[in-house]
CSV table of C-alpha atoms in Angstrom, one decimal:
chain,number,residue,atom,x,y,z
A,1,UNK,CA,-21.9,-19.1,-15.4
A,2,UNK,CA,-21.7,-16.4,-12.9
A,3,UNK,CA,-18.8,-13.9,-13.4
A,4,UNK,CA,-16.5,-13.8,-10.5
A,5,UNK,CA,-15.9,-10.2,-8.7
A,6,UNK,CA,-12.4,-8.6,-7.9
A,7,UNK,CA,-12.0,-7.1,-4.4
A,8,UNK,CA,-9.6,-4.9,-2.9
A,9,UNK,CA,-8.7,-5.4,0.5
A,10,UNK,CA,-7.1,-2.3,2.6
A,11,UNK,CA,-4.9,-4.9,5.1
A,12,UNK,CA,-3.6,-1.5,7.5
A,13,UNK,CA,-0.7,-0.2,8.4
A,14,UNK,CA,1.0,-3.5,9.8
A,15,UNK,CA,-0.7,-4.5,12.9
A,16,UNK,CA,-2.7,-7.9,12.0
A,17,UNK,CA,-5.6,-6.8,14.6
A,18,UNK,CA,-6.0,-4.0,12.8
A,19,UNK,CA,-7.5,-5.7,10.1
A,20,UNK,CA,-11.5,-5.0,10.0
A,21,UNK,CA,-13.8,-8.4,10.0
A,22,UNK,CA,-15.1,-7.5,6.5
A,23,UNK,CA,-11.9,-7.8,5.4
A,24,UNK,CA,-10.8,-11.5,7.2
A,25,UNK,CA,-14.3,-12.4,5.6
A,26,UNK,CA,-13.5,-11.3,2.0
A,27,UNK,CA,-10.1,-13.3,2.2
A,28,UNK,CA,-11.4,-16.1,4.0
A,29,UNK,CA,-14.4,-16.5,1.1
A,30,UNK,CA,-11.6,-15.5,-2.1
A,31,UNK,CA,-11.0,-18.6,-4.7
A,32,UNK,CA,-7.5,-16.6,-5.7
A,33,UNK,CA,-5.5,-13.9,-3.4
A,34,UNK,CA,-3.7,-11.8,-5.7
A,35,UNK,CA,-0.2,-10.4,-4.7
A,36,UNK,CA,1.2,-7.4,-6.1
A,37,UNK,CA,5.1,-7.7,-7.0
A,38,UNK,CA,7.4,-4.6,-7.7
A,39,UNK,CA,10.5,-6.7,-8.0
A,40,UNK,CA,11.3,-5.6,-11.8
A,41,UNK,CA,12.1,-9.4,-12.3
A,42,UNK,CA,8.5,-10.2,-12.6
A,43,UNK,CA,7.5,-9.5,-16.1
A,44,UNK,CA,4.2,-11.2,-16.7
A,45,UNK,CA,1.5,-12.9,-14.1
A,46,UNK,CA,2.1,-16.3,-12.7
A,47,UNK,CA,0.5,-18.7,-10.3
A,48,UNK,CA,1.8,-20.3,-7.4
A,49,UNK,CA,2.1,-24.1,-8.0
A,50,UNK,CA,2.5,-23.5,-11.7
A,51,UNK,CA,6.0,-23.9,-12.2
A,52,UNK,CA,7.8,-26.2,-10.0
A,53,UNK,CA,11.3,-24.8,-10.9
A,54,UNK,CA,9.7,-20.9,-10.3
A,55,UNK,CA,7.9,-21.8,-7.0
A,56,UNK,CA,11.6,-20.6,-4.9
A,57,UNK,CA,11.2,-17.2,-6.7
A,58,UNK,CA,7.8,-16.9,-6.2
A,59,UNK,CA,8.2,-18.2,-2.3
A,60,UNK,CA,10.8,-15.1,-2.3
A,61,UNK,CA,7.9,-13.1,-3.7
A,62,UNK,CA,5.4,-13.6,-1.1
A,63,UNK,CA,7.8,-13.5,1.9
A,64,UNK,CA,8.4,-9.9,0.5
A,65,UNK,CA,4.9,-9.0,0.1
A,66,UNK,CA,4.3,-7.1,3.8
A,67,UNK,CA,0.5,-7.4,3.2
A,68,UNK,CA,0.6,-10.9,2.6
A,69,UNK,CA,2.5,-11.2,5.6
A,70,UNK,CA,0.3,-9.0,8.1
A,71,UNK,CA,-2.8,-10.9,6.8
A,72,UNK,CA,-1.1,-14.8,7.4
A,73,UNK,CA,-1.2,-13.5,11.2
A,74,UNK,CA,-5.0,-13.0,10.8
A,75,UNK,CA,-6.0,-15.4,8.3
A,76,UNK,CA,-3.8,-18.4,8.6
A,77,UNK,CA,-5.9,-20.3,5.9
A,78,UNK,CA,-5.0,-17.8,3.2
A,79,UNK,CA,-1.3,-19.9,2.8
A,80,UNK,CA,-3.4,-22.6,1.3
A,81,UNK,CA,-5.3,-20.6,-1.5
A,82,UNK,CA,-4.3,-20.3,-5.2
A,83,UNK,CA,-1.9,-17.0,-5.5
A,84,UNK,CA,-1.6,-14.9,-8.4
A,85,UNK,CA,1.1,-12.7,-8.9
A,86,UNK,CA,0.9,-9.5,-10.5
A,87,UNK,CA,3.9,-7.7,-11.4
A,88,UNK,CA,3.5,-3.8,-10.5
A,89,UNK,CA,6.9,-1.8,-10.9
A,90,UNK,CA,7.6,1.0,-8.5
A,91,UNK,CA,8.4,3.1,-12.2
A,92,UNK,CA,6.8,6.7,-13.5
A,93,UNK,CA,7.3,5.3,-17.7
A,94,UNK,CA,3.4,6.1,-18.1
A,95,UNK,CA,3.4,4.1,-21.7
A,96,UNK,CA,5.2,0.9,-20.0
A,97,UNK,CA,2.8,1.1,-17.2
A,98,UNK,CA,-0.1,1.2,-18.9
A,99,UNK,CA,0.9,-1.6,-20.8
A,100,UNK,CA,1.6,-3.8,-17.5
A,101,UNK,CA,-1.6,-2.7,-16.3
A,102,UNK,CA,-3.6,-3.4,-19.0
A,103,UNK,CA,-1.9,-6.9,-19.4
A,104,UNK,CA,-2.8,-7.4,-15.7
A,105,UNK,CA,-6.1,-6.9,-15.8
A,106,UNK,CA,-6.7,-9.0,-18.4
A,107,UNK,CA,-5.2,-12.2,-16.8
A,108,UNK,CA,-7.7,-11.3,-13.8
A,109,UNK,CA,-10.4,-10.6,-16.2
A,110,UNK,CA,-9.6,-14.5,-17.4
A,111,UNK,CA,-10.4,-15.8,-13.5
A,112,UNK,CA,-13.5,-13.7,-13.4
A,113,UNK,CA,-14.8,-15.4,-16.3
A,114,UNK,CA,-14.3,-18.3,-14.7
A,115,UNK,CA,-16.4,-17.0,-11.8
A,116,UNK,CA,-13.7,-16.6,-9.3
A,117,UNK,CA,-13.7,-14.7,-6.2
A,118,UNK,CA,-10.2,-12.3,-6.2
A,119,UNK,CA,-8.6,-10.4,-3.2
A,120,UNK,CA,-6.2,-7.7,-4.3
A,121,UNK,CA,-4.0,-7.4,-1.0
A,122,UNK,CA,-3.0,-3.6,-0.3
A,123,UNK,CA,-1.3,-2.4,2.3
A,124,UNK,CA,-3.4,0.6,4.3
A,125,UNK,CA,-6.3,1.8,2.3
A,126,UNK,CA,-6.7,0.6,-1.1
A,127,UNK,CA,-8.1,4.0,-2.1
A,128,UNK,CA,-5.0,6.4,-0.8
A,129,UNK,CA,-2.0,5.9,-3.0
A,130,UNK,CA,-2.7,2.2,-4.0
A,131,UNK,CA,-1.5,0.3,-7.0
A,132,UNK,CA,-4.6,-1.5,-6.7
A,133,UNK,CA,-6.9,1.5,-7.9
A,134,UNK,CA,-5.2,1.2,-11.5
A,135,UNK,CA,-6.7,-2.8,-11.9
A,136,UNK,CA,-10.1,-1.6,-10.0
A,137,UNK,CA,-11.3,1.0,-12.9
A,138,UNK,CA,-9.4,-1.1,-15.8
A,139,UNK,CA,-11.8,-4.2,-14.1
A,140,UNK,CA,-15.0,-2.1,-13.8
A,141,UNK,CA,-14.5,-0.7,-17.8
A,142,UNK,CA,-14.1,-3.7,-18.8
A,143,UNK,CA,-17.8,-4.5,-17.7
A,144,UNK,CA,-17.1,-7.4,-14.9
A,145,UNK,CA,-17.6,-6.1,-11.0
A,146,UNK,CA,-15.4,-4.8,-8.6
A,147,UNK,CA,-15.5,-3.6,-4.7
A,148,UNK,CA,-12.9,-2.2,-2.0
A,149,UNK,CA,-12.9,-3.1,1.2
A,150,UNK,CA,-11.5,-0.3,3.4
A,151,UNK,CA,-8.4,-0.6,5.1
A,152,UNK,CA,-6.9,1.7,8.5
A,153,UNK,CA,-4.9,4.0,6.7
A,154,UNK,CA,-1.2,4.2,7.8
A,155,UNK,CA,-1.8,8.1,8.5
A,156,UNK,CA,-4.1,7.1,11.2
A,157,UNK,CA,-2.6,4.8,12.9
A,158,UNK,CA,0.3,6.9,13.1
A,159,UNK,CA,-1.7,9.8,14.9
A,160,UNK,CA,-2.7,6.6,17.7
A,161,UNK,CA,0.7,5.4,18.3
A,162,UNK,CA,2.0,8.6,19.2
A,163,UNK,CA,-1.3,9.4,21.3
A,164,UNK,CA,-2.1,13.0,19.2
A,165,UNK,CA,-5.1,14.1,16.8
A,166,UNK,CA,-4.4,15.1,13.3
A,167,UNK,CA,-7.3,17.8,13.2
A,168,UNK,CA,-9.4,19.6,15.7
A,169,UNK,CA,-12.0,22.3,14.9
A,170,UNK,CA,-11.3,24.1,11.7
A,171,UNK,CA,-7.8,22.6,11.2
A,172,UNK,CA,-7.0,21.5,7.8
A,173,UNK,CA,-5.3,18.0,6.8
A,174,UNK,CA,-3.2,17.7,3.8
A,175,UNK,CA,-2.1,14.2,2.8
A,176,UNK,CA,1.0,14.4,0.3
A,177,UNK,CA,3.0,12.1,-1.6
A,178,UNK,CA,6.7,13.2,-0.5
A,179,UNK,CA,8.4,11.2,-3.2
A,180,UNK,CA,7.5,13.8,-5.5
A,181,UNK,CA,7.9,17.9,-5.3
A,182,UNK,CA,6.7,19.4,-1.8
A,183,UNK,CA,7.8,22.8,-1.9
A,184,UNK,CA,4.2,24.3,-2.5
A,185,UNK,CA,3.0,21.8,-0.1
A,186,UNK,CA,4.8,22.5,3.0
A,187,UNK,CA,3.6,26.3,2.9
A,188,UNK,CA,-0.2,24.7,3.4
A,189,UNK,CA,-1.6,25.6,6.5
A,190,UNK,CA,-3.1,23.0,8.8
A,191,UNK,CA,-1.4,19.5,9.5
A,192,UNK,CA,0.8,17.9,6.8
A,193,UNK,CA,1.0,13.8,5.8
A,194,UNK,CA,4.3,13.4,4.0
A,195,UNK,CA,3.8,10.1,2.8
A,196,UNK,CA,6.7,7.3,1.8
A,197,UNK,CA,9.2,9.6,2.8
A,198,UNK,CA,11.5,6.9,2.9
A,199,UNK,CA,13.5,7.9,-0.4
A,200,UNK,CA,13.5,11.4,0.3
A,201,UNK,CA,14.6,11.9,4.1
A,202,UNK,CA,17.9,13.8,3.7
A,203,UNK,CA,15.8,16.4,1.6
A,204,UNK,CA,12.9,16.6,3.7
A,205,UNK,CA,15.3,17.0,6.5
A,206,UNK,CA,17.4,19.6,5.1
A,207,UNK,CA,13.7,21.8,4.9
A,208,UNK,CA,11.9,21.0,7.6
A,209,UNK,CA,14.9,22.0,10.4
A,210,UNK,CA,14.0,25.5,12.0
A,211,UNK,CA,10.8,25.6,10.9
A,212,UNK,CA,7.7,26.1,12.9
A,213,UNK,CA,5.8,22.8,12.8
A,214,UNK,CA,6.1,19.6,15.5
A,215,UNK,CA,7.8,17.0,13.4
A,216,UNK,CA,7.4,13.2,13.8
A,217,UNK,CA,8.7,10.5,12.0
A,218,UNK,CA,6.9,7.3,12.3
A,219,UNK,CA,8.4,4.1,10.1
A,220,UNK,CA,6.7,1.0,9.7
A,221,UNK,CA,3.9,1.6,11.9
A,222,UNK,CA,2.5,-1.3,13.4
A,223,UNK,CA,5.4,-3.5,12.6
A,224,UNK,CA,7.9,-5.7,14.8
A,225,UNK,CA,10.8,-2.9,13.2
A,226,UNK,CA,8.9,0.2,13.8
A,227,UNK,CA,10.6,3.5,15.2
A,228,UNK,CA,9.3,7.1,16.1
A,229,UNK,CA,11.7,10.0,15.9
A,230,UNK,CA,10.6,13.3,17.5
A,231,UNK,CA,11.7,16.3,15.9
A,232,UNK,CA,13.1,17.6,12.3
A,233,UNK,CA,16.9,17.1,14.0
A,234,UNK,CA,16.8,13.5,15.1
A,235,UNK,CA,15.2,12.5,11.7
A,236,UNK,CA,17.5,10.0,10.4
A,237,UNK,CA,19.5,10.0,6.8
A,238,UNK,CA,18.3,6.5,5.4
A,239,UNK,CA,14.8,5.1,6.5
A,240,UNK,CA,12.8,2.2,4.8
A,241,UNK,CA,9.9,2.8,2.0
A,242,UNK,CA,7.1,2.6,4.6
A,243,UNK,CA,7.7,5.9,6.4
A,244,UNK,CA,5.6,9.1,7.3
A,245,UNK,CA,5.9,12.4,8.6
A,246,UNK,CA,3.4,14.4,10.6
A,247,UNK,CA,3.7,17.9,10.5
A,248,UNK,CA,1.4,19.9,12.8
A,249,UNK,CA,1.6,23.4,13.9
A,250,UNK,CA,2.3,24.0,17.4
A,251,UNK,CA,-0.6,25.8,19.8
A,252,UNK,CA,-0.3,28.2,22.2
């Protein structure tokens, strides 16, 4: 029998038609669309239609899962294909992730052996800041094959919806996760990604007032709830976890 392969699938940043056609294919040819859950309550993978008296939590689950969501809107079928869920904790422990990881991969490593096409649904790109990248070399190690499918990163379609570049001419681009330590970062010259910002806003706030740079805020890009805030002032204390800032530095 003929292994199955494991593909990740960059969905965007929220808008369904930004989805690329290579990825509608890939979902629209997958056996098993895998969802990744970060609801702590999820210990170990399960299948929809497995457990009658789980299918509510599960249901709960995948109404949660934003990717899932954008790609229903472009892919209708893909309500009616087997689902795996993976549980994948928003936590730093290294040693308890690698364990959830490793268990992870080798439930998918069980469907590929059954020669079973997977999608891996990922928000964005599945190769900037994607749980997905931790399965995808654990899948490939363990000898069976694996592919990405690019996605519109959120960055990107951020610099569209509020009609600017992010780089001209020799201008730099730095794309940094704001959840973690920044000070060195925001002294980079160039234009400045702070990516899910969400957690961190009243810092990020605090620093980037009187400062050079133009700020913008964009949250939830492409979505039905999505707001842009001009300016390091009118940045707002509490945002959700899919939020961005562009720092650029003005021209004369």
């Amino acid at each position: 029998m003929t292994k199955g392969k494991l593909t990740g699938v960059g969905v965007g940043p929220g808008d369904p038609e930004l989805l690329t056609l290579k990825a509608v294919r890939k979902i629209r040819e997958s056996d098993v669309v895998v969802l990744p859950v970060s609801d702590r309550g999820l210990e170990v993978p399960v299948f929809s239609g497995e457990n009658e008296r789980e299918e509510d939590g599960l249901n709960n689950y995948q109404n949660r899962c934003v990717a899932y969501q954008i790609v229903k809107k472009a892919v209708p079928q893909v309500e009616k294909k087997l689902k795996m869920y993976l549980p994948v904790p928003m936590i730093k422990e290294k040693d308890r992730l690698k364990k959830i990881h490793d268990m992870d991969a080798d439930k998918v490593c069980e469907l590929l052996e059954e020669g079973k096409k997977l999608v891996f649904l990922t928000l964005g790109d599945p190769s900037v800041y994607s749980t997905y990248m931790y399965l995808h070399k654990r899948i490939l190690k363990m000898g069976y094959e694996a592919e990405m499918v690019p996605g519109i990163p959120s960055f990107c379609a951020a610099a569209s919806r509020i009609n600017d570049s992010l780089a001209e001419k020799e201008e730099q681009i730095h794309i940094i996760p704001a959840s973690y330590e920044i000070g060195k970062a925001l002294e980079l010259s160039g234009t400045k990604i702070l990516m899910k910002a969400g957690r961190k806003l009243p810092e990020l706030k605090r620093r980037l007032q009187g400062r050079s740079e133009k700020v913008v805020m964009i949250e939830n890009c492409g979505m039905e709830n999505e707001a842009v805030y001009q300016g390091a002032e009118r940045i707002p204390e509490e945002a959700g976890y899919y939020t961005l800032l562009i720092m650029k530095e003005e021209k004369e």
